[in-house]
Tab-separated table of C-alpha atoms in Angstrom:
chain	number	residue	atom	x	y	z
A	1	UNK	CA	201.812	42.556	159.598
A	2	UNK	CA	203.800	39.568	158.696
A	3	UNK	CA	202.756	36.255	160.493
A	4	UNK	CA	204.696	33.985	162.261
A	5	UNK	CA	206.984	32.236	159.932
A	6	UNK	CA	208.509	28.578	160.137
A	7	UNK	CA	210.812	26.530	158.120
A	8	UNK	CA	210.868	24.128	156.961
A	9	UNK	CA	207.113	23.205	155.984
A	10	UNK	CA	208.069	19.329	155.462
A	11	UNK	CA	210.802	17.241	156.473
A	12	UNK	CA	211.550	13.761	156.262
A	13	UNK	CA	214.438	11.915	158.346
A	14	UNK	CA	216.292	8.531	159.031
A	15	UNK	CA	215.919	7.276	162.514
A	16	UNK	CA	219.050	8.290	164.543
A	17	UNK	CA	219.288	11.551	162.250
A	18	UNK	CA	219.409	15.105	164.179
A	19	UNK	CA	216.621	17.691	162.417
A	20	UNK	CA	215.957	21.773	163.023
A	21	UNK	CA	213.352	23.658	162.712
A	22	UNK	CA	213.510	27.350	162.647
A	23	UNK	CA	210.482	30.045	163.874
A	24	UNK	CA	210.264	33.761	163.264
A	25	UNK	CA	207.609	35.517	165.280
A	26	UNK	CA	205.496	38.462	165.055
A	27	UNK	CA	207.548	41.111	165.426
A	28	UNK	CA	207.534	42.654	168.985
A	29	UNK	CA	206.225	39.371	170.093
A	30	UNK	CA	208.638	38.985	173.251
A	31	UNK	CA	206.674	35.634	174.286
A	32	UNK	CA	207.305	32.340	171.966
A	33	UNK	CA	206.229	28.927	171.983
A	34	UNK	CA	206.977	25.553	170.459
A	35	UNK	CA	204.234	23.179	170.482
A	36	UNK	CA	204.315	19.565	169.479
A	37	UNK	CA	201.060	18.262	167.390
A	38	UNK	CA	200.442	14.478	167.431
A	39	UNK	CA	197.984	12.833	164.506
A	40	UNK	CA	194.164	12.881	166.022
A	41	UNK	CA	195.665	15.209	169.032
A	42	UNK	CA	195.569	19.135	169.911
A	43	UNK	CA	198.795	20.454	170.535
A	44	UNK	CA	200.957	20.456	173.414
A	45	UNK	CA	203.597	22.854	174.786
A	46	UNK	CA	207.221	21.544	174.453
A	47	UNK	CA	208.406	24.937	175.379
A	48	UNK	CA	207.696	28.707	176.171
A	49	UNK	CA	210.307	31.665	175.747
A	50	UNK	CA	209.858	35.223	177.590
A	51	UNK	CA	212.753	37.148	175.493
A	52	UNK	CA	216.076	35.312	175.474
A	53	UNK	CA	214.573	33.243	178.816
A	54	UNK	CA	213.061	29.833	178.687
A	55	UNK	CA	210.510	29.933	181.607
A	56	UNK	CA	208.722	26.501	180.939
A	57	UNK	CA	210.708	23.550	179.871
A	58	UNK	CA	209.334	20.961	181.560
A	59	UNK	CA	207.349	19.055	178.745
A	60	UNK	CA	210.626	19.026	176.388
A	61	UNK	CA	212.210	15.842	176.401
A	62	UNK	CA	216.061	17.005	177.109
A	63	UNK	CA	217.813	13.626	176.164
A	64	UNK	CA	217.196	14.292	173.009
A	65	UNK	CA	215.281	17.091	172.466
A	66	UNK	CA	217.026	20.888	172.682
A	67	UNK	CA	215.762	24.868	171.381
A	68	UNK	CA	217.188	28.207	171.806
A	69	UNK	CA	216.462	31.900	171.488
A	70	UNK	CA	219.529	33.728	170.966
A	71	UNK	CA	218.805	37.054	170.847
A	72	UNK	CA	214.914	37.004	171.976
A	73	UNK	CA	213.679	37.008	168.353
A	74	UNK	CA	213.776	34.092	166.280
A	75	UNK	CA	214.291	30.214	167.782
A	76	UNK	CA	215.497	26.812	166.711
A	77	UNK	CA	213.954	23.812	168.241
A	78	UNK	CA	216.727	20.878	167.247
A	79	UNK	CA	216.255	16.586	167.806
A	80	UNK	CA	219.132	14.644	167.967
A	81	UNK	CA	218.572	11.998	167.265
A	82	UNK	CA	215.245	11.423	165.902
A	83	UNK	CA	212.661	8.378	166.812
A	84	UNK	CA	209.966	7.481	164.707
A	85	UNK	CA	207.886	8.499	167.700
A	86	UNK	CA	209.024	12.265	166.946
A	87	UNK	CA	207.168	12.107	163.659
A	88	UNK	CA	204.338	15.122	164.249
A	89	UNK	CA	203.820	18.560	163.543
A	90	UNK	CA	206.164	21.121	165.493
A	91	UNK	CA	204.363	24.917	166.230
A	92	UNK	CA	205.413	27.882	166.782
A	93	UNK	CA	203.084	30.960	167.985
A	94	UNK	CA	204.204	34.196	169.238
A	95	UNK	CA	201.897	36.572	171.753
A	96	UNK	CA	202.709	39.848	173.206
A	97	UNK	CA	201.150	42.096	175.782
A	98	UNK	CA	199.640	43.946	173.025
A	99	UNK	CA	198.078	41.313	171.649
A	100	UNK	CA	195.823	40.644	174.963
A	101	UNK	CA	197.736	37.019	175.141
A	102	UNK	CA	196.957	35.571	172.362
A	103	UNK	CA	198.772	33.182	170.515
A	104	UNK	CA	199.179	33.416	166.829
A	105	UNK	CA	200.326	30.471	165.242
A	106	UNK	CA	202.801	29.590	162.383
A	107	UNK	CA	201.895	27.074	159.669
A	108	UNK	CA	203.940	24.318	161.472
A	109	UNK	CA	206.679	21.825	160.185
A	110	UNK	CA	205.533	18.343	159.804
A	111	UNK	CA	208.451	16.146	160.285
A	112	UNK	CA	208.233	12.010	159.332
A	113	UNK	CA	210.592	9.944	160.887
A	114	UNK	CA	211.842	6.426	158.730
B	1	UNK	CA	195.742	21.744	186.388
B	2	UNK	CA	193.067	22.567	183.212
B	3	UNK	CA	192.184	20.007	180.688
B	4	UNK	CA	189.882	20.116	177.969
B	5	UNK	CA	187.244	17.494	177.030
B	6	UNK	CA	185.517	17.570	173.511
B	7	UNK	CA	183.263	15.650	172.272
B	8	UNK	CA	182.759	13.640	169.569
B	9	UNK	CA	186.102	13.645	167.239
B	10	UNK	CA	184.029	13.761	163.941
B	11	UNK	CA	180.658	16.104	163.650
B	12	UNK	CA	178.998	15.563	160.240
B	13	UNK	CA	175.995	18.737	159.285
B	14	UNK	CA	174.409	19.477	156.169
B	15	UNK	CA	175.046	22.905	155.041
B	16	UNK	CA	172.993	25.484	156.006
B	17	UNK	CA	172.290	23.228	159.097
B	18	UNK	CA	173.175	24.487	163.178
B	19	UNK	CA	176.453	23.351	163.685
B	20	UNK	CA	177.328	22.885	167.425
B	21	UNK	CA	180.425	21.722	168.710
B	22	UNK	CA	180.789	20.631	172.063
B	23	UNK	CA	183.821	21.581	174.861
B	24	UNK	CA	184.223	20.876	178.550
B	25	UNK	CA	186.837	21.873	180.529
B	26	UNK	CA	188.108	21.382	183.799
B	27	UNK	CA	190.603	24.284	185.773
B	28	UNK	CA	191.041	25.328	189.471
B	29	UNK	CA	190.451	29.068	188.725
B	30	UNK	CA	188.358	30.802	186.825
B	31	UNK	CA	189.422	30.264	183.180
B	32	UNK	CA	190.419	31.721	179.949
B	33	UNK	CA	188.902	29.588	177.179
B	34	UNK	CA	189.374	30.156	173.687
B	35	UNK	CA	188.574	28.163	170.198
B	36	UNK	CA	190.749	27.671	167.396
B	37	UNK	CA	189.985	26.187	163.753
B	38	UNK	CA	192.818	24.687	162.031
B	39	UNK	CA	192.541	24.015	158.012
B	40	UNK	CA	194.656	21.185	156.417
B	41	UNK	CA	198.411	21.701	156.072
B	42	UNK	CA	198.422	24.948	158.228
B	43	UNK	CA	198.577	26.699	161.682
B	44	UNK	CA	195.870	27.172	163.886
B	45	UNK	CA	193.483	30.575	163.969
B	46	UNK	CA	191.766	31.861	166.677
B	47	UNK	CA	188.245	31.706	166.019
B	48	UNK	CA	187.201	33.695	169.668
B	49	UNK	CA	187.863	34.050	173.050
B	50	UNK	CA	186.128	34.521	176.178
B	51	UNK	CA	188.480	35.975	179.277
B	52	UNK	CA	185.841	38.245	181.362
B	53	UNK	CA	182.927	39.641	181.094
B	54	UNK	CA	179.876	38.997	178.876
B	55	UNK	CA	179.742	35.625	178.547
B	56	UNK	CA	178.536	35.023	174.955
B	57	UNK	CA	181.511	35.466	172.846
B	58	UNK	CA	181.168	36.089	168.881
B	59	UNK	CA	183.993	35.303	166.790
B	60	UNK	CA	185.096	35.030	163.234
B	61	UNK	CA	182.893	34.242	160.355
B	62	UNK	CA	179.638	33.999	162.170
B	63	UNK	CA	180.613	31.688	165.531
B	64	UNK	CA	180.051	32.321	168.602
B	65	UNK	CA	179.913	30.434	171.799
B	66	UNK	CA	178.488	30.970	175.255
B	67	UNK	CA	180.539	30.481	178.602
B	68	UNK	CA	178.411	28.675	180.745
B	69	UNK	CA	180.821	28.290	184.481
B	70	UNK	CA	177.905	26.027	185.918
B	71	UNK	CA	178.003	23.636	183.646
B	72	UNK	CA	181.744	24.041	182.469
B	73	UNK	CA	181.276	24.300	179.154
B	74	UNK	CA	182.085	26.191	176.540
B	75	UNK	CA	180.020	25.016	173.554
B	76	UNK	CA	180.968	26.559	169.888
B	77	UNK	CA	178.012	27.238	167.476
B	78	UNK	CA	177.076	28.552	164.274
B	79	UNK	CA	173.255	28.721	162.894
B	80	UNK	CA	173.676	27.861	159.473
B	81	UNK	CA	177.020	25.504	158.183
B	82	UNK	CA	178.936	26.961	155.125
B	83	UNK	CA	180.719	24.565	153.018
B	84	UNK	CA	183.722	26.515	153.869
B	85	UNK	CA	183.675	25.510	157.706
B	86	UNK	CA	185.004	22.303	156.962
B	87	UNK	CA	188.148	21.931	159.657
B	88	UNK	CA	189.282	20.745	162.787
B	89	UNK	CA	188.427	22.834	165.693
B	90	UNK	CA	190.070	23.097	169.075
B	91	UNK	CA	189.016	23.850	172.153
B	92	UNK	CA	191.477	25.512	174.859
B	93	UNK	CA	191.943	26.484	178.355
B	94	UNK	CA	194.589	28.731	179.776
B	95	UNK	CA	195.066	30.491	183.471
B	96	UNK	CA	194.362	33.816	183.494
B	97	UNK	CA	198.177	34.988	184.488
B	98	UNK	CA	199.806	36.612	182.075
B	99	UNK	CA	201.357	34.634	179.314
B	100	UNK	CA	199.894	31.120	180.528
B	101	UNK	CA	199.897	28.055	178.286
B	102	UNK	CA	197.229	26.287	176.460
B	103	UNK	CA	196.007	23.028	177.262
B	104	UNK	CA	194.153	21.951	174.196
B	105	UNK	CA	191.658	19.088	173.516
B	106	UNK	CA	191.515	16.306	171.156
B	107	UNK	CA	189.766	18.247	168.255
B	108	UNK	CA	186.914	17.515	166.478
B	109	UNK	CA	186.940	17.578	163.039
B	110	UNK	CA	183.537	19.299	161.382
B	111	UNK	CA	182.257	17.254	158.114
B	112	UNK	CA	180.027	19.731	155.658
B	113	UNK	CA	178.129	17.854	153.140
B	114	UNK	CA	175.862	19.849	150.566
């Protein structure tokens, strides 16, 4: 089966620019999650989908930071406008009930703020 | 609330040598802990898991690691270091309820010199 795919792999910014990154995941996967990966740090959550349904938000930063799920499938995480704090790797994984919870993870998008 | 403690951020073997990797974690309920090895420029992979039951857990390419509640650990080993192992590895703790979030650690990246 395909993996979880993300685009793009690289990005590079201005300051004050806005910047998306898109995540397809496993399909049947109804749970998704965008995960924010500091240099020298693990990841942490930004956000977690069930379906259409954002049920933990609480660690995205909403003045600036914003994501959807349209149609419960694929997602865009969006910054507007960037910081050159914001430069980092963004995840996305994907789980299902089938897959026992666990989270498969897409290659990431690294994203360098200027 | 969980958190994860590993130690050491660098751990240099020789190959062929016991590589050990060390995780502590801290949760309120009983925990679902899980490691994950993450090569340069890509997403994480789940090396193993351990949710109930026995509490050595054997993973991918010849780790394993033992859940040990009295000590809260969850220590990651492999007897003999490939060249191949080089990575970062994370340590993780989730609640067992459904699709629960990972709190990660810091990582620690294994060195493998010949």
């Amino acid at each position: 089966e395909a993996g979880v795919v993300q685009s793009p792999r690289y990005k590079i910014i201005e300051k004050k620019q806005p910047v998306a990154f898109w995540c397809n995941p496993i399909s049947g996967h109804n749970t998704l999650y965008w995960y924010r990966q500091n240099l020298g740090q693990g990841p942490e959550l930004l956000i977690r989908y069930e379906n259409e349904e954002a049920v933990d938000d609480s660690q995205l930063p909403k003045d600036r930071f914003s994501a959807e799920r349209l149609k419960g499938v694929d997602s865009t995480l969006k910054i507007q406008p960037a910081e050159l704090g914001d430069s980092a790797v963004y995840l996305c994984a994907s789980s299902s009930l089938l897959s026992n919870y666990e989270q498969y993870f897409g290659p990431g998008t690294r994203l360098t703020v200027t | 609330a969980q958190s994860v403690t590993q130690l050491g951020s660098h751990v240099s073997v020789s190959e062929g040598a016991l590589v050990l990797l060390r995780c502590n974690y801290s949760s309120s309920v009983p925990p679902y802990l899980f490691w994950y090895v993450q090569y340069p420029n890509q997403g994480l992979q789940l090396l193993l898991k351990y949710t109930t039951g026995a509490t050595l857990v054997k993973g991918i390419n010849g780790f394993e690691a033992e859940f040990k509640k009295s000590e809260t650990s969850f220590h990651l080993t492999k007897p003999s270091a490939h060249m191949s192992d080089a990575a970062e590895y994370f340590c993780a703790v989730s609640v067992p309820s459904g699709y629960s979030t990972l709190t990660f650690g810091k990582g620690t990246m294994l060195l493998v010199s010949p």
